[in-house]
Short mmCIF file of C-alpha atoms in Angstrom, two decimals:
data_model
loop_
_atom_site.label_atom_id
_atom_site.label_comp_id
_atom_site.label_asym_id
_atom_site.label_seq_id
_atom_site.Cartn_x
_atom_site.Cartn_y
_atom_site.Cartn_z
CA UNK A 1 14.41 26.08 15.28
CA UNK A 2 13.06 22.53 15.24
CA UNK A 3 15.10 19.85 13.52
CA UNK A 4 12.10 18.74 11.48
CA UNK A 5 9.28 21.14 10.65
CA UNK A 6 5.90 20.47 9.12
CA UNK A 7 2.88 22.60 8.41
CA UNK A 8 0.44 21.39 11.11
CA UNK A 9 -2.61 22.06 8.97
CA UNK A 10 -5.31 21.02 9.33
CA UNK A 11 -5.89 20.25 5.70
CA UNK A 12 -9.55 19.74 4.93
CA UNK A 13 -10.14 18.42 1.42
CA UNK A 14 -13.00 16.79 -0.48
CA UNK A 15 -12.84 13.20 -1.63
CA UNK A 16 -10.93 12.89 -4.87
CA UNK A 17 -8.73 15.91 -4.24
CA UNK A 18 -4.96 15.98 -4.55
CA UNK A 19 -3.13 17.20 -1.47
CA UNK A 20 0.56 17.82 -0.81
CA UNK A 21 2.49 18.03 2.44
CA UNK A 22 5.95 19.48 2.86
CA UNK A 23 8.54 18.95 5.52
CA UNK A 24 11.89 20.69 6.06
CA UNK A 25 14.86 19.45 8.04
CA UNK A 26 17.80 21.37 9.44
CA UNK A 27 20.63 18.83 9.55
CA UNK A 28 22.32 18.38 6.18
CA UNK A 29 23.89 15.14 7.46
CA UNK A 30 20.46 13.47 7.58
CA UNK A 31 20.68 10.06 6.00
CA UNK A 32 17.24 8.61 5.46
CA UNK A 33 13.68 9.86 5.34
CA UNK A 34 10.23 8.42 5.90
CA UNK A 35 6.57 9.30 6.02
CA UNK A 36 4.43 7.76 8.74
CA UNK A 37 0.70 7.82 9.20
CA UNK A 38 -0.91 8.05 12.63
CA UNK A 39 -4.61 7.54 13.25
CA UNK A 40 -6.25 9.04 16.32
CA UNK A 41 -5.12 7.27 19.52
CA UNK A 42 -3.08 4.76 17.55
CA UNK A 43 0.64 4.23 17.03
CA UNK A 44 2.47 5.67 14.00
CA UNK A 45 2.73 3.28 11.07
CA UNK A 46 5.21 3.45 8.21
CA UNK A 47 3.61 4.81 5.07
CA UNK A 48 6.67 4.91 2.85
CA UNK A 49 10.37 5.53 2.71
CA UNK A 50 11.59 8.51 0.70
CA UNK A 51 14.36 8.01 -1.81
CA UNK A 52 16.50 10.60 -3.57
CA UNK A 53 15.06 9.67 -6.95
CA UNK A 54 11.50 10.01 -5.66
CA UNK A 55 9.18 7.06 -5.25
CA UNK A 56 5.56 6.18 -5.71
CA UNK A 57 3.24 3.72 -4.03
CA UNK A 58 -0.19 3.72 -5.60
CA UNK A 59 -1.79 7.09 -4.94
CA UNK A 60 1.14 8.27 -2.82
CA UNK A 61 4.29 9.95 -4.15
CA UNK A 62 7.25 10.99 -2.02
CA UNK A 63 10.02 13.34 -3.08
CA UNK A 64 13.32 14.35 -1.51
CA UNK A 65 15.27 17.52 -2.27
CA UNK A 66 18.60 17.30 -0.47
CA UNK A 67 19.83 20.66 -1.73
CA UNK A 68 16.87 22.48 -0.22
CA UNK A 69 16.49 20.03 2.67
CA UNK A 70 12.86 19.22 2.26
CA UNK A 71 10.71 16.21 1.58
CA UNK A 72 7.18 16.07 0.29
CA UNK A 73 4.23 13.73 0.18
CA UNK A 74 1.59 13.91 -2.53
CA UNK A 75 -1.72 12.09 -2.16
CA UNK A 76 -3.84 11.80 -5.29
CA UNK A 77 -7.55 10.93 -5.44
CA UNK A 78 -7.99 11.31 -1.67
CA UNK A 79 -10.19 8.78 0.12
CA UNK A 80 -12.10 9.19 3.36
CA UNK A 81 -9.76 6.57 4.84
CA UNK A 82 -6.76 8.85 4.21
CA UNK A 83 -7.90 11.04 7.11
CA UNK A 84 -5.05 10.87 9.62
CA UNK A 85 -1.98 12.72 10.83
CA UNK A 86 1.06 12.40 8.58
CA UNK A 87 4.47 12.48 10.25
CA UNK A 88 7.70 13.33 8.53
CA UNK A 89 10.71 11.45 9.93
CA UNK A 90 14.41 12.13 9.43
CA UNK A 91 17.06 9.61 10.41
CA UNK A 92 20.70 10.24 11.33
CA UNK A 93 22.84 7.30 12.39
CA UNK A 94 19.82 5.18 13.17
CA UNK A 95 18.23 7.81 15.39
CA UNK A 96 14.90 9.14 14.14
CA UNK A 97 13.52 12.64 14.65
CA UNK A 98 9.84 13.26 14.03
CA UNK A 99 8.01 16.31 12.81
CA UNK A 100 4.93 17.29 14.77
CA UNK A 101 2.67 16.03 12.00
CA UNK A 102 0.16 17.40 9.50
CA UNK A 103 -3.49 16.58 10.03
CA UNK A 104 -5.57 15.66 7.00
CA UNK A 105 -9.34 15.37 6.96
CA UNK A 106 -10.97 14.10 3.79
CA UNK A 107 -14.65 14.94 3.57
CA UNK A 108 -17.39 13.36 1.42
CA UNK B 6 5.11 -8.97 10.01
CA UNK B 7 7.01 -7.25 12.80
CA UNK B 8 5.30 -7.36 16.13
CA UNK B 9 6.20 -4.97 18.93
CA UNK B 10 4.24 -5.64 22.09
CA UNK B 11 3.89 -3.27 25.01
CA UNK B 12 2.77 -4.86 28.23
CA UNK B 13 0.00 -2.43 29.16
CA UNK B 14 -2.36 -0.30 27.10
CA UNK B 15 -3.45 1.88 30.02
CA UNK B 16 -1.71 2.41 33.35
CA UNK B 17 -2.55 4.59 36.35
CA UNK B 18 0.13 5.18 38.98
CA UNK B 19 0.61 7.44 41.96
CA UNK B 20 3.24 10.13 42.32
CA UNK B 21 6.48 8.67 43.68
CA UNK B 22 5.83 5.12 42.53
CA UNK B 23 8.43 3.21 40.53
CA UNK B 24 6.94 2.32 37.16
CA UNK B 25 8.08 -0.32 34.68
CA UNK B 26 6.99 -0.22 31.04
CA UNK B 27 7.86 -3.37 29.13
CA UNK B 28 8.37 -3.82 25.40
CA UNK B 29 9.08 -6.98 23.44
CA UNK B 30 9.78 -7.39 19.72
CA UNK B 31 9.77 -10.63 17.79
CA UNK B 32 11.88 -9.80 14.73
CA UNK B 33 15.40 -10.03 16.14
CA UNK B 34 15.86 -6.29 15.61
CA UNK B 35 19.10 -4.75 16.81
CA UNK B 36 17.73 -1.34 17.74
CA UNK B 37 15.01 -0.42 20.21
CA UNK B 38 13.63 2.94 21.26
CA UNK B 39 11.35 4.60 23.78
CA UNK B 40 9.41 7.73 22.82
CA UNK B 41 6.77 9.77 24.55
CA UNK B 42 4.10 11.65 22.67
CA UNK B 43 2.33 14.72 24.00
CA UNK B 44 -0.12 17.10 22.30
CA UNK B 45 1.73 20.01 20.76
CA UNK B 46 5.14 18.45 21.44
CA UNK B 47 5.12 15.52 19.06
CA UNK B 48 7.20 12.39 19.57
CA UNK B 49 10.29 12.85 21.70
CA UNK B 50 13.04 10.27 22.12
CA UNK B 51 13.72 9.23 25.71
CA UNK B 52 16.30 6.44 25.39
CA UNK B 53 17.48 4.00 22.78
CA UNK B 54 19.61 0.89 22.53
CA UNK B 55 21.64 -0.57 19.67
CA UNK B 56 22.58 -3.78 21.45
CA UNK B 57 22.02 -5.87 24.54
CA UNK B 58 23.15 -4.13 27.73
CA UNK B 59 23.79 -0.97 25.74
CA UNK B 60 21.82 2.25 26.16
CA UNK B 61 22.02 5.80 24.92
CA UNK B 62 20.23 8.91 26.14
CA UNK B 63 17.77 10.50 23.79
CA UNK B 64 16.51 14.05 23.91
CA UNK B 65 14.59 13.88 27.20
CA UNK B 66 16.14 11.19 29.47
CA UNK B 67 15.67 12.99 32.78
CA UNK B 68 13.56 11.02 35.23
CA UNK B 69 13.85 7.80 33.20
CA UNK B 70 16.16 4.83 32.95
CA UNK B 71 16.14 1.74 30.73
CA UNK B 72 17.20 -1.86 30.76
CA UNK B 73 18.05 -4.20 27.91
CA UNK B 74 19.09 -7.56 29.30
CA UNK B 75 17.85 -9.52 26.28
CA UNK B 76 17.79 -8.55 22.63
CA UNK B 77 14.03 -8.77 22.30
CA UNK B 78 13.12 -6.82 25.45
CA UNK B 79 13.58 -3.14 26.27
CA UNK B 80 12.20 -1.78 29.52
CA UNK B 81 11.55 1.84 30.46
CA UNK B 82 11.71 2.68 34.15
CA UNK B 83 10.30 5.73 35.85
CA UNK B 84 12.27 5.81 39.09
CA UNK B 85 9.82 8.07 40.93
CA UNK B 86 6.79 8.90 38.83
CA UNK B 87 5.68 12.51 38.63
CA UNK B 88 2.55 14.11 37.18
CA UNK B 89 4.55 15.63 34.29
CA UNK B 90 5.31 12.09 33.14
CA UNK B 91 1.66 11.53 32.30
CA UNK B 92 1.86 10.77 28.59
CA UNK B 93 1.57 8.23 25.79
CA UNK B 94 4.69 6.05 25.74
CA UNK B 95 5.64 4.37 22.49
CA UNK B 96 8.22 1.64 22.07
CA UNK B 97 9.75 0.96 18.66
CA UNK B 98 12.26 -1.38 17.11
CA UNK B 99 14.32 -1.33 13.91
CA UNK B 100 16.90 -3.46 12.18
CA UNK B 101 20.41 -2.12 12.27
CA UNK B 102 21.35 0.33 9.54
CA UNK B 103 20.51 3.93 8.77
CA UNK B 104 17.75 3.09 6.30
CA UNK B 105 15.71 0.97 8.65
CA UNK B 106 12.27 2.31 9.53
CA UNK B 107 10.82 2.10 13.01
CA UNK B 108 8.08 -0.36 13.94
CA UNK B 109 5.96 0.78 16.86
CA UNK B 110 4.07 -0.97 19.60
CA UNK B 111 0.52 0.18 20.21
CA UNK B 112 1.50 2.42 23.09
CA UNK B 113 0.97 2.71 26.82
CA UNK B 114 -1.10 5.59 28.06
CA UNK B 115 0.29 6.37 31.52
CA UNK B 116 -1.52 8.60 33.98
CA UNK B 117 0.31 9.69 37.13
CA UNK B 118 -1.97 11.07 39.82
#
C-alpha cells in the first residue's frame, strides 16, 4: 500500500463547477500536510498548507481528518487556469512524501 | 521569494558517464532534497540533507550520491549514468521544522543514451 494515495482522476469539469479531491495517508505519525499544484512540465508549487482546523484561501478550502487519516481540497467556482495536477503531500520529521497527483481539467 | 536554481534545464549524457546536477538556494534554508519524477511513479526522494556535510538516504538512493559542502548548494551525482536514470530531477529546499513546505527548482530533464 502506498504511503499517500490519491484518486488519479482525471477530473473534467465545466467552468464554475465545484470539485473536491481526497487523499489518504497510512502513517498516523504524520505531522504536517500540504497541497501542491503542478502544471505540465513545470515544478510543483505550494498551493496551501492544511491545518487541523481546516483553512481557506479564496476559492480553495483544505480539510484534515486525523482520525480517518485523510485530507481534502475543495475548489469552488473553477477557472480554466485551475487546470493542473494537484499533489497531496504528507510530512514526517521534515521528510515529505507525495501522492501521485490528481489531474484536473476545467473546460469552458 | 525563495529561489531554488538548478544548473541545467535539459541534459543529455551517455551511459557510463559521471553526471553532476547542481542546485543552489538563496534563502538560507537548512534542508535540501533531491527528487526524481517519472510518469506513473510520482515524485520519489533520492537523498536529503539537514545540514552542511550531512546527508541521508531517501527512498531510492541506489546509483546516486550527494554533496553538501556549503549550506546553499546541494549536488546530486550519478556515478555511472544508466538509461534507467533518464528522468526529471527536482531539487527542493525548506526551512528547518516539520511544518516547512518545500520550494522547488524548475527541474532538470536528464536523458541518458
